Amino acid sequence: TAHLSHTRNKCLTHVNKCLNSRNTAHLSHTLHSEPVSHSREQVFSRCLSQLYSTLSSVSSRRRLPRMSNPFIFLMALAVALALVSNNITPASAVTGVDVSQACLPSGWSCMKGQGYDFGIIRAWMSTGHPDPNGPHTVYNAWDGGMAHVDVYLFPCTSCGDPAGQMKSAIQYLQSYNCKWGTTWLDIEGPGQYWGSNQAANQQFFESMAQELESLGMTVGVYTSASQWEPIMGSSYTGGSRYPLWYAHYDNNPSFSDFQAFGGWSSPAIKQYQGNVNLCGCGTDLNWYPN
């Protein structure tokens, strides 16, 4: 049809790297080496063009029964749709893990090989003490090839002295010469780790965040609506000045599920799956768009 012909002609104007391909292995390599900056539509167009040329080439080179151009095009279209729909994920996204236990360099390098690029390490525990595994797990994440390494702090509200806890946490990491990016405050556990006095909880949170900022830290908040609102109150927006890392275990690495809360209109990271044993390390899985 005219529409199909227009689509074919548009696709075939793309540079065809498989024009001289000799086998489908080369085609596969070319398809999987698409630049990460390409959009889904660009990948589809080039995929279609490459498949069309390869099918034409294979038909003539191997003396197969001659196929008409429309037939070759429709075959290429069907395969391209299958490839793009099922096997190509958004290229401009980053996946990573967070851990609350030791993970060796071999585990991190294994995860790197599986496409995970960042790690977030627990550095302070709800008992009010540094995580003894924290510094070396930070080292290990870097050594394993992570492009970004952050830490998160799980405060002890019953211990009091929120600023003192933050100072101790940072000093502990710095005593090991650790290097990291964002320091995330883990806000969860209403009724378990936090009391029912929301005004007091707000003051505790603000004291922690202000202390971290005074120490030169980049601050972020890990929470979700189901945790934040009972702890801080549904109208409190004091955390929204910081990036949000939210949890929703829907096994969907995207922000399509996000609903605004606490003054946040958009998140920075999503924790989309929990308690995953990955490369011998206990992890949660995370995602953000690049």
mmCIF file of C-alpha atoms in Angstrom:
data_model
loop_
_atom_site.group_PDB
_atom_site.id
_atom_site.type_symbol
_atom_site.label_atom_id
_atom_site.label_comp_id
_atom_site.label_asym_id
_atom_site.label_seq_id
_atom_site.Cartn_x
_atom_site.Cartn_y
_atom_site.Cartn_z
ATOM 1 C CA THR A 1 0.000 0.000 0.000
ATOM 2 C CA ALA A 2 1.013 3.657 -0.268
ATOM 3 C CA HIS A 3 1.502 3.939 3.507
ATOM 4 C CA LEU A 4 3.649 0.812 3.627
ATOM 5 C CA SER A 5 5.700 2.033 0.678
ATOM 6 C CA HIS A 6 6.245 5.389 2.369
ATOM 7 C CA THR A 7 7.378 3.665 5.579
ATOM 8 C CA ARG A 8 9.739 1.413 3.656
ATOM 9 C CA ASN A 9 11.262 4.291 1.712
ATOM 10 C CA LYS A 10 11.732 6.337 4.871
ATOM 11 C CA CYS A 11 13.432 3.471 6.680
ATOM 12 C CA LEU A 12 15.696 2.685 3.755
ATOM 13 C CA THR A 13 17.113 6.208 3.752
ATOM 14 C CA HIS A 14 19.004 5.370 6.960
ATOM 15 C CA VAL A 15 22.648 4.363 6.665
ATOM 16 C CA ASN A 16 22.660 0.608 6.091
ATOM 17 C CA LYS A 17 25.656 -0.875 7.852
ATOM 18 C CA CYS A 18 24.591 -4.369 6.889
ATOM 19 C CA LEU A 19 24.545 -3.651 3.157
ATOM 20 C CA ASN A 20 27.563 -5.821 2.588
ATOM 21 C CA SER A 21 26.952 -8.279 5.409
ATOM 22 C CA ARG A 22 27.825 -11.860 4.624
ATOM 23 C CA ASN A 23 25.864 -13.589 7.327
ATOM 24 C CA THR A 24 23.249 -13.099 9.988
ATOM 25 C CA ALA A 25 25.877 -13.121 12.745
ATOM 26 C CA HIS A 26 27.175 -9.795 11.431
ATOM 27 C CA LEU A 27 23.637 -8.493 11.350
ATOM 28 C CA SER A 28 23.099 -9.522 14.965
ATOM 29 C CA HIS A 29 26.311 -7.809 16.031
ATOM 30 C CA THR A 30 25.312 -4.619 14.248
ATOM 31 C CA LEU A 31 21.863 -4.559 15.814
ATOM 32 C CA HIS A 32 23.239 -5.030 19.309
ATOM 33 C CA SER A 33 25.828 -2.266 18.850
ATOM 34 C CA GLU A 34 23.274 0.496 18.358
ATOM 35 C CA PRO A 35 24.501 3.771 19.920
ATOM 36 C CA VAL A 36 22.871 4.370 23.296
ATOM 37 C CA SER A 37 21.806 7.842 22.182
ATOM 38 C CA HIS A 38 19.428 6.426 19.574
ATOM 39 C CA SER A 39 15.735 6.591 20.298
ATOM 40 C CA ARG A 40 13.470 3.567 20.049
ATOM 41 C CA GLU A 41 12.158 4.871 16.718
ATOM 42 C CA GLN A 42 15.677 5.294 15.314
ATOM 43 C CA VAL A 43 16.617 1.788 16.401
ATOM 44 C CA PHE A 44 13.506 0.388 14.740
ATOM 45 C CA SER A 45 14.154 2.256 11.483
ATOM 46 C CA ARG A 46 17.743 1.117 11.260
ATOM 47 C CA CYS A 47 16.824 -2.398 12.309
ATOM 48 C CA LEU A 48 14.233 -2.561 9.562
ATOM 49 C CA SER A 49 16.649 -1.199 6.977
ATOM 50 C CA GLN A 50 19.370 -3.658 7.954
ATOM 51 C CA LEU A 51 17.017 -6.625 7.928
ATOM 52 C CA TYR A 52 15.651 -5.663 4.525
ATOM 53 C CA SER A 53 19.117 -5.449 3.003
ATOM 54 C CA THR A 54 20.300 -8.660 4.611
ATOM 55 C CA LEU A 55 17.267 -10.650 3.478
ATOM 56 C CA SER A 56 17.729 -9.316 -0.058
ATOM 57 C CA SER A 57 21.434 -10.144 0.038
ATOM 58 C CA VAL A 58 20.920 -13.632 1.412
ATOM 59 C CA SER A 59 18.217 -14.345 -1.172
ATOM 60 C CA SER A 60 20.473 -13.478 -4.105
ATOM 61 C CA ARG A 61 23.753 -14.829 -2.685
ATOM 62 C CA ARG A 62 22.430 -18.249 -1.694
ATOM 63 C CA ARG A 63 20.367 -18.755 -4.849
ATOM 64 C CA LEU A 64 17.131 -18.984 -2.967
ATOM 65 C CA PRO A 65 13.882 -18.618 -4.890
ATOM 66 C CA ARG A 66 13.646 -14.979 -5.887
ATOM 67 C CA MET A 67 11.435 -13.033 -3.521
ATOM 68 C CA SER A 68 9.655 -9.843 -4.481
ATOM 69 C CA ASN A 69 10.659 -6.619 -2.779
ATOM 70 C CA PRO A 70 7.316 -6.292 -0.945
ATOM 71 C CA PHE A 71 7.653 -9.845 0.402
ATOM 72 C CA ILE A 72 11.198 -9.199 1.658
ATOM 73 C CA PHE A 73 10.073 -5.940 3.192
ATOM 74 C CA LEU A 74 7.177 -7.572 5.042
ATOM 75 C CA MET A 75 9.479 -10.284 6.403
ATOM 76 C CA ALA A 76 11.896 -7.628 7.621
ATOM 77 C CA LEU A 77 9.052 -5.628 9.134
ATOM 78 C CA ALA A 78 7.788 -8.619 11.111
ATOM 79 C CA VAL A 79 11.246 -9.491 12.479
ATOM 80 C CA ALA A 80 12.065 -5.868 13.280
ATOM 81 C CA LEU A 81 8.829 -5.432 15.191
ATOM 82 C CA ALA A 82 9.578 -8.555 17.217
ATOM 83 C CA LEU A 83 13.118 -7.420 17.990
ATOM 84 C CA VAL A 84 12.169 -3.900 18.993
ATOM 85 C CA SER A 85 9.093 -4.912 20.969
ATOM 86 C CA ASN A 86 10.687 -7.742 22.923
ATOM 87 C CA ASN A 87 14.432 -7.271 23.130
ATOM 88 C CA ILE A 88 15.295 -3.580 23.043
ATOM 89 C CA THR A 89 14.893 -1.723 26.308
ATOM 90 C CA PRO A 90 15.144 2.079 26.579
ATOM 91 C CA ALA A 91 18.818 2.742 25.925
ATOM 92 C CA SER A 92 19.074 5.936 27.910
ATOM 93 C CA ALA A 93 18.380 4.305 31.294
ATOM 94 C CA VAL A 94 20.653 3.175 34.107
ATOM 95 C CA THR A 95 20.134 0.221 36.421
ATOM 96 C CA GLY A 96 21.849 -0.452 39.724
ATOM 97 C CA VAL A 97 21.502 -2.058 43.133
ATOM 98 C CA ASP A 98 21.475 -1.155 46.793
ATOM 99 C CA VAL A 99 22.901 -3.430 49.460
ATOM 100 C CA SER A 100 22.705 -3.668 53.239
ATOM 101 C CA GLN A 101 25.371 -6.344 53.632
ATOM 102 C CA ALA A 102 28.872 -7.115 52.457
ATOM 103 C CA CYS A 103 29.399 -7.683 48.742
ATOM 104 C CA LEU A 104 32.810 -8.654 47.365
ATOM 105 C CA PRO A 105 34.478 -7.098 44.301
ATOM 106 C CA SER A 106 33.751 -10.276 42.346
ATOM 107 C CA GLY A 107 30.041 -9.790 43.019
ATOM 108 C CA TRP A 108 30.146 -6.207 41.833
ATOM 109 C CA SER A 109 32.111 -7.069 38.703
ATOM 110 C CA CYS A 110 29.598 -9.843 37.997
ATOM 111 C CA MET A 111 26.751 -7.337 38.317
ATOM 112 C CA LYS A 112 28.627 -4.913 36.088
ATOM 113 C CA GLY A 113 28.805 -7.652 33.485
ATOM 114 C CA GLN A 114 25.028 -8.017 33.702
ATOM 115 C CA GLY A 115 24.460 -4.330 33.002
ATOM 116 C CA TYR A 116 24.240 -2.812 36.488
ATOM 117 C CA ASP A 117 26.145 0.461 36.736
ATOM 118 C CA PHE A 118 25.634 1.926 40.207
ATOM 119 C CA GLY A 119 25.560 0.829 43.810
ATOM 120 C CA ILE A 120 24.065 2.380 46.946
ATOM 121 C CA ILE A 121 25.600 1.064 50.156
ATOM 122 C CA ARG A 122 24.179 1.146 53.679
ATOM 123 C CA ALA A 123 26.573 3.100 55.879
ATOM 124 C CA TRP A 124 24.502 3.713 59.046
ATOM 125 C CA MET A 125 22.159 1.284 60.796
ATOM 126 C CA SER A 126 18.890 1.722 62.696
ATOM 127 C CA THR A 127 20.754 0.734 65.867
ATOM 128 C CA GLY A 128 22.516 4.105 65.825
ATOM 129 C CA HIS A 129 25.915 2.741 64.741
ATOM 130 C CA PRO A 130 27.973 2.706 61.548
ATOM 131 C CA ASP A 131 27.528 -0.313 59.320
ATOM 132 C CA PRO A 132 30.882 -2.118 59.740
ATOM 133 C CA ASN A 133 30.568 -3.509 56.202
ATOM 134 C CA GLY A 134 29.934 -0.082 54.710
ATOM 135 C CA PRO A 135 33.424 1.262 53.947
ATOM 136 C CA HIS A 136 34.779 -1.918 52.389
ATOM 137 C CA THR A 137 31.586 -2.466 50.401
ATOM 138 C CA VAL A 138 32.027 1.049 49.003
ATOM 139 C CA TYR A 139 35.603 0.109 48.043
ATOM 140 C CA ASN A 140 34.404 -3.123 46.497
ATOM 141 C CA ALA A 141 31.721 -1.434 44.423
ATOM 142 C CA TRP A 142 34.275 0.916 42.890
ATOM 143 C CA ASP A 143 36.747 -1.927 42.384
ATOM 144 C CA GLY A 144 34.015 -3.998 40.728
ATOM 145 C CA GLY A 145 33.490 -1.364 38.069
ATOM 146 C CA MET A 146 30.492 0.631 39.262
ATOM 147 C CA ALA A 147 30.226 3.994 37.522
ATOM 148 C CA HIS A 148 28.538 5.609 40.552
ATOM 149 C CA VAL A 149 28.537 4.724 44.232
ATOM 150 C CA ASP A 150 26.282 6.348 46.845
ATOM 151 C CA VAL A 151 25.552 5.566 50.487
ATOM 152 C CA TYR A 152 22.370 5.543 52.531
ATOM 153 C CA LEU A 153 21.886 6.178 56.230
ATOM 154 C CA PHE A 154 19.160 4.474 58.273
ATOM 155 C CA PRO A 155 18.726 6.741 61.317
ATOM 156 C CA CYS A 156 17.907 5.715 64.864
ATOM 157 C CA THR A 157 15.175 8.079 66.007
ATOM 158 C CA SER A 158 15.011 6.605 69.509
ATOM 159 C CA CYS A 159 18.727 7.328 69.951
ATOM 160 C CA GLY A 160 18.173 11.075 69.621
ATOM 161 C CA ASP A 161 20.854 13.545 68.478
ATOM 162 C CA PRO A 162 20.063 13.432 64.748
ATOM 163 C CA ALA A 163 22.880 15.812 63.814
ATOM 164 C CA GLY A 164 25.354 13.823 65.889
ATOM 165 C CA GLN A 165 24.380 10.595 64.143
ATOM 166 C CA MET A 166 24.963 12.163 60.741
ATOM 167 C CA LYS A 167 28.306 13.573 61.774
ATOM 168 C CA SER A 168 29.420 10.214 63.145
ATOM 169 C CA ALA A 169 28.317 8.429 59.982
ATOM 170 C CA ILE A 170 30.251 10.763 57.702
ATOM 171 C CA GLN A 171 33.335 10.791 59.903
ATOM 172 C CA TYR A 172 33.339 6.999 59.962
ATOM 173 C CA LEU A 173 33.304 6.791 56.164
ATOM 174 C CA GLN A 174 35.899 9.517 55.844
ATOM 175 C CA SER A 175 38.189 7.726 58.277
ATOM 176 C CA TYR A 176 38.411 5.000 55.635
ATOM 177 C CA ASN A 177 38.962 7.556 52.858
ATOM 178 C CA CYS A 178 35.745 6.461 51.178
ATOM 179 C CA LYS A 179 34.538 8.292 48.103
ATOM 180 C CA TRP A 180 30.849 8.453 47.224
ATOM 181 C CA GLY A 181 28.226 10.657 45.617
ATOM 182 C CA THR A 182 24.834 11.264 47.214
ATOM 183 C CA THR A 183 24.086 10.533 50.863
ATOM 184 C CA TRP A 184 20.530 9.202 51.043
ATOM 185 C CA LEU A 185 18.401 9.429 54.182
ATOM 186 C CA ASP A 186 16.307 6.280 54.566
ATOM 187 C CA ILE A 187 12.883 7.335 55.873
ATOM 188 C CA GLU A 188 10.653 4.327 56.508
ATOM 189 C CA GLY A 189 9.003 2.292 59.236
ATOM 190 C CA PRO A 190 6.182 4.381 60.781
ATOM 191 C CA GLY A 191 5.397 3.055 64.218
ATOM 192 C CA GLN A 192 8.489 0.865 64.134
ATOM 193 C CA TYR A 193 11.441 3.197 63.588
ATOM 194 C CA TRP A 194 9.561 6.491 63.884
ATOM 195 C CA GLY A 195 7.156 7.730 66.542
ATOM 196 C CA SER A 196 3.677 9.143 65.979
ATOM 197 C CA ASN A 197 4.605 12.795 66.643
ATOM 198 C CA GLN A 198 4.883 14.132 63.113
ATOM 199 C CA ALA A 199 6.145 17.562 64.159
ATOM 200 C CA ALA A 200 8.987 15.916 66.097
ATOM 201 C CA ASN A 201 9.707 13.661 63.142
ATOM 202 C CA GLN A 202 9.926 16.666 60.842
ATOM 203 C CA GLN A 203 12.402 18.365 63.177
ATOM 204 C CA PHE A 204 14.479 15.198 63.396
ATOM 205 C CA PHE A 205 14.593 14.903 59.609
ATOM 206 C CA GLU A 206 15.488 18.546 59.094
ATOM 207 C CA SER A 207 18.273 18.349 61.650
ATOM 208 C CA MET A 208 19.785 15.357 59.846
ATOM 209 C CA ALA A 209 19.566 16.976 56.425
ATOM 210 C CA GLN A 210 20.975 20.280 57.615
ATOM 211 C CA GLU A 211 23.903 18.569 59.313
ATOM 212 C CA LEU A 212 24.728 16.608 56.186
ATOM 213 C CA GLU A 213 24.620 19.771 54.110
ATOM 214 C CA SER A 214 26.884 21.547 56.593
ATOM 215 C CA LEU A 215 29.362 18.695 56.108
ATOM 216 C CA GLY A 216 29.347 19.282 52.362
ATOM 217 C CA MET A 217 27.194 16.273 51.469
ATOM 218 C CA THR A 218 24.766 15.999 48.576
ATOM 219 C CA VAL A 219 21.549 14.871 50.267
ATOM 220 C CA GLY A 220 18.759 12.682 48.914
ATOM 221 C CA VAL A 221 15.704 11.015 50.441
ATOM 222 C CA TYR A 222 14.719 7.355 50.171
ATOM 223 C CA THR A 223 11.041 6.801 50.965
ATOM 224 C CA SER A 224 7.596 6.215 49.480
ATOM 225 C CA ALA A 225 4.206 7.781 49.991
ATOM 226 C CA SER A 226 3.102 4.911 52.252
ATOM 227 C CA GLN A 227 6.080 5.581 54.533
ATOM 228 C CA TRP A 228 6.579 9.326 54.283
ATOM 229 C CA GLU A 229 3.048 10.505 54.919
ATOM 230 C CA PRO A 230 2.401 8.583 58.173
ATOM 231 C CA ILE A 231 5.808 9.671 59.473
ATOM 232 C CA MET A 232 5.947 13.303 58.343
ATOM 233 C CA GLY A 233 2.337 14.135 57.499
ATOM 234 C CA SER A 234 0.624 14.355 54.124
ATOM 235 C CA SER A 235 1.043 18.134 53.896
ATOM 236 C CA TYR A 236 4.723 18.291 54.859
ATOM 237 C CA THR A 237 6.978 19.206 51.930
ATOM 238 C CA GLY A 238 10.265 19.796 53.761
ATOM 239 C CA GLY A 239 11.988 16.925 51.995
ATOM 240 C CA SER A 240 11.079 17.908 48.454
ATOM 241 C CA ARG A 241 14.109 20.170 48.083
ATOM 242 C CA TYR A 242 16.167 16.972 47.878
ATOM 243 C CA PRO A 243 16.165 14.263 45.172
ATOM 244 C CA LEU A 244 13.705 11.437 45.746
ATOM 245 C CA TRP A 245 14.565 7.749 45.565
ATOM 246 C CA TYR A 246 11.245 5.960 45.947
ATOM 247 C CA ALA A 247 10.291 2.322 46.395
ATOM 248 C CA HIS A 248 7.558 0.500 44.532
ATOM 249 C CA TYR A 249 8.063 -3.211 43.988
ATOM 250 C CA ASP A 250 6.177 -3.629 40.732
ATOM 251 C CA ASN A 251 9.119 -5.084 38.779
ATOM 252 C CA ASN A 252 8.686 -2.190 36.350
ATOM 253 C CA PRO A 253 11.870 -0.172 35.758
ATOM 254 C CA SER A 254 10.141 3.085 34.854
ATOM 255 C CA PHE A 255 8.495 6.091 36.504
ATOM 256 C CA SER A 256 5.133 5.357 34.877
ATOM 257 C CA ASP A 257 3.645 4.420 38.256
ATOM 258 C CA PHE A 258 4.805 7.511 40.148
ATOM 259 C CA GLN A 259 2.246 9.718 41.862
ATOM 260 C CA ALA A 260 3.252 12.988 43.475
ATOM 261 C CA PHE A 261 3.520 13.175 47.259
ATOM 262 C CA GLY A 262 5.358 15.168 49.897
ATOM 263 C CA GLY A 263 6.001 18.025 47.464
ATOM 264 C CA TRP A 264 7.852 15.786 44.996
ATOM 265 C CA SER A 265 6.472 16.052 41.487
ATOM 266 C CA SER A 266 9.123 13.805 39.961
ATOM 267 C CA PRO A 267 11.579 11.223 41.344
ATOM 268 C CA ALA A 268 15.288 10.663 40.754
ATOM 269 C CA ILE A 269 15.552 6.879 41.262
ATOM 270 C CA LYS A 270 13.082 4.036 41.573
ATOM 271 C CA GLN A 271 13.631 0.888 43.618
ATOM 272 C CA TYR A 272 11.489 -1.502 41.620
ATOM 273 C CA GLN A 273 12.328 -4.957 43.026
ATOM 274 C CA GLY A 274 13.464 -6.079 46.449
ATOM 275 C CA ASN A 275 15.385 -8.985 47.971
ATOM 276 C CA VAL A 276 17.138 -10.223 44.846
ATOM 277 C CA ASN A 277 20.164 -12.499 45.193
ATOM 278 C CA LEU A 278 22.392 -11.244 42.423
ATOM 279 C CA CYS A 279 25.912 -12.545 41.812
ATOM 280 C CA GLY A 280 26.093 -13.823 45.384
ATOM 281 C CA CYS A 281 25.011 -10.482 46.892
ATOM 282 C CA GLY A 282 21.717 -9.608 48.543
ATOM 283 C CA THR A 283 20.365 -6.645 46.620
ATOM 284 C CA ASP A 284 17.398 -4.495 45.723
ATOM 285 C CA LEU A 285 17.109 -3.413 42.097
ATOM 286 C CA ASN A 286 16.956 0.229 41.065
ATOM 287 C CA TRP A 287 16.503 2.277 37.907
ATOM 288 C CA TYR A 288 16.680 5.831 36.676
ATOM 289 C CA PRO A 289 16.543 7.496 33.243
ATOM 290 C CA ASN A 290 19.877 8.784 32.032
#
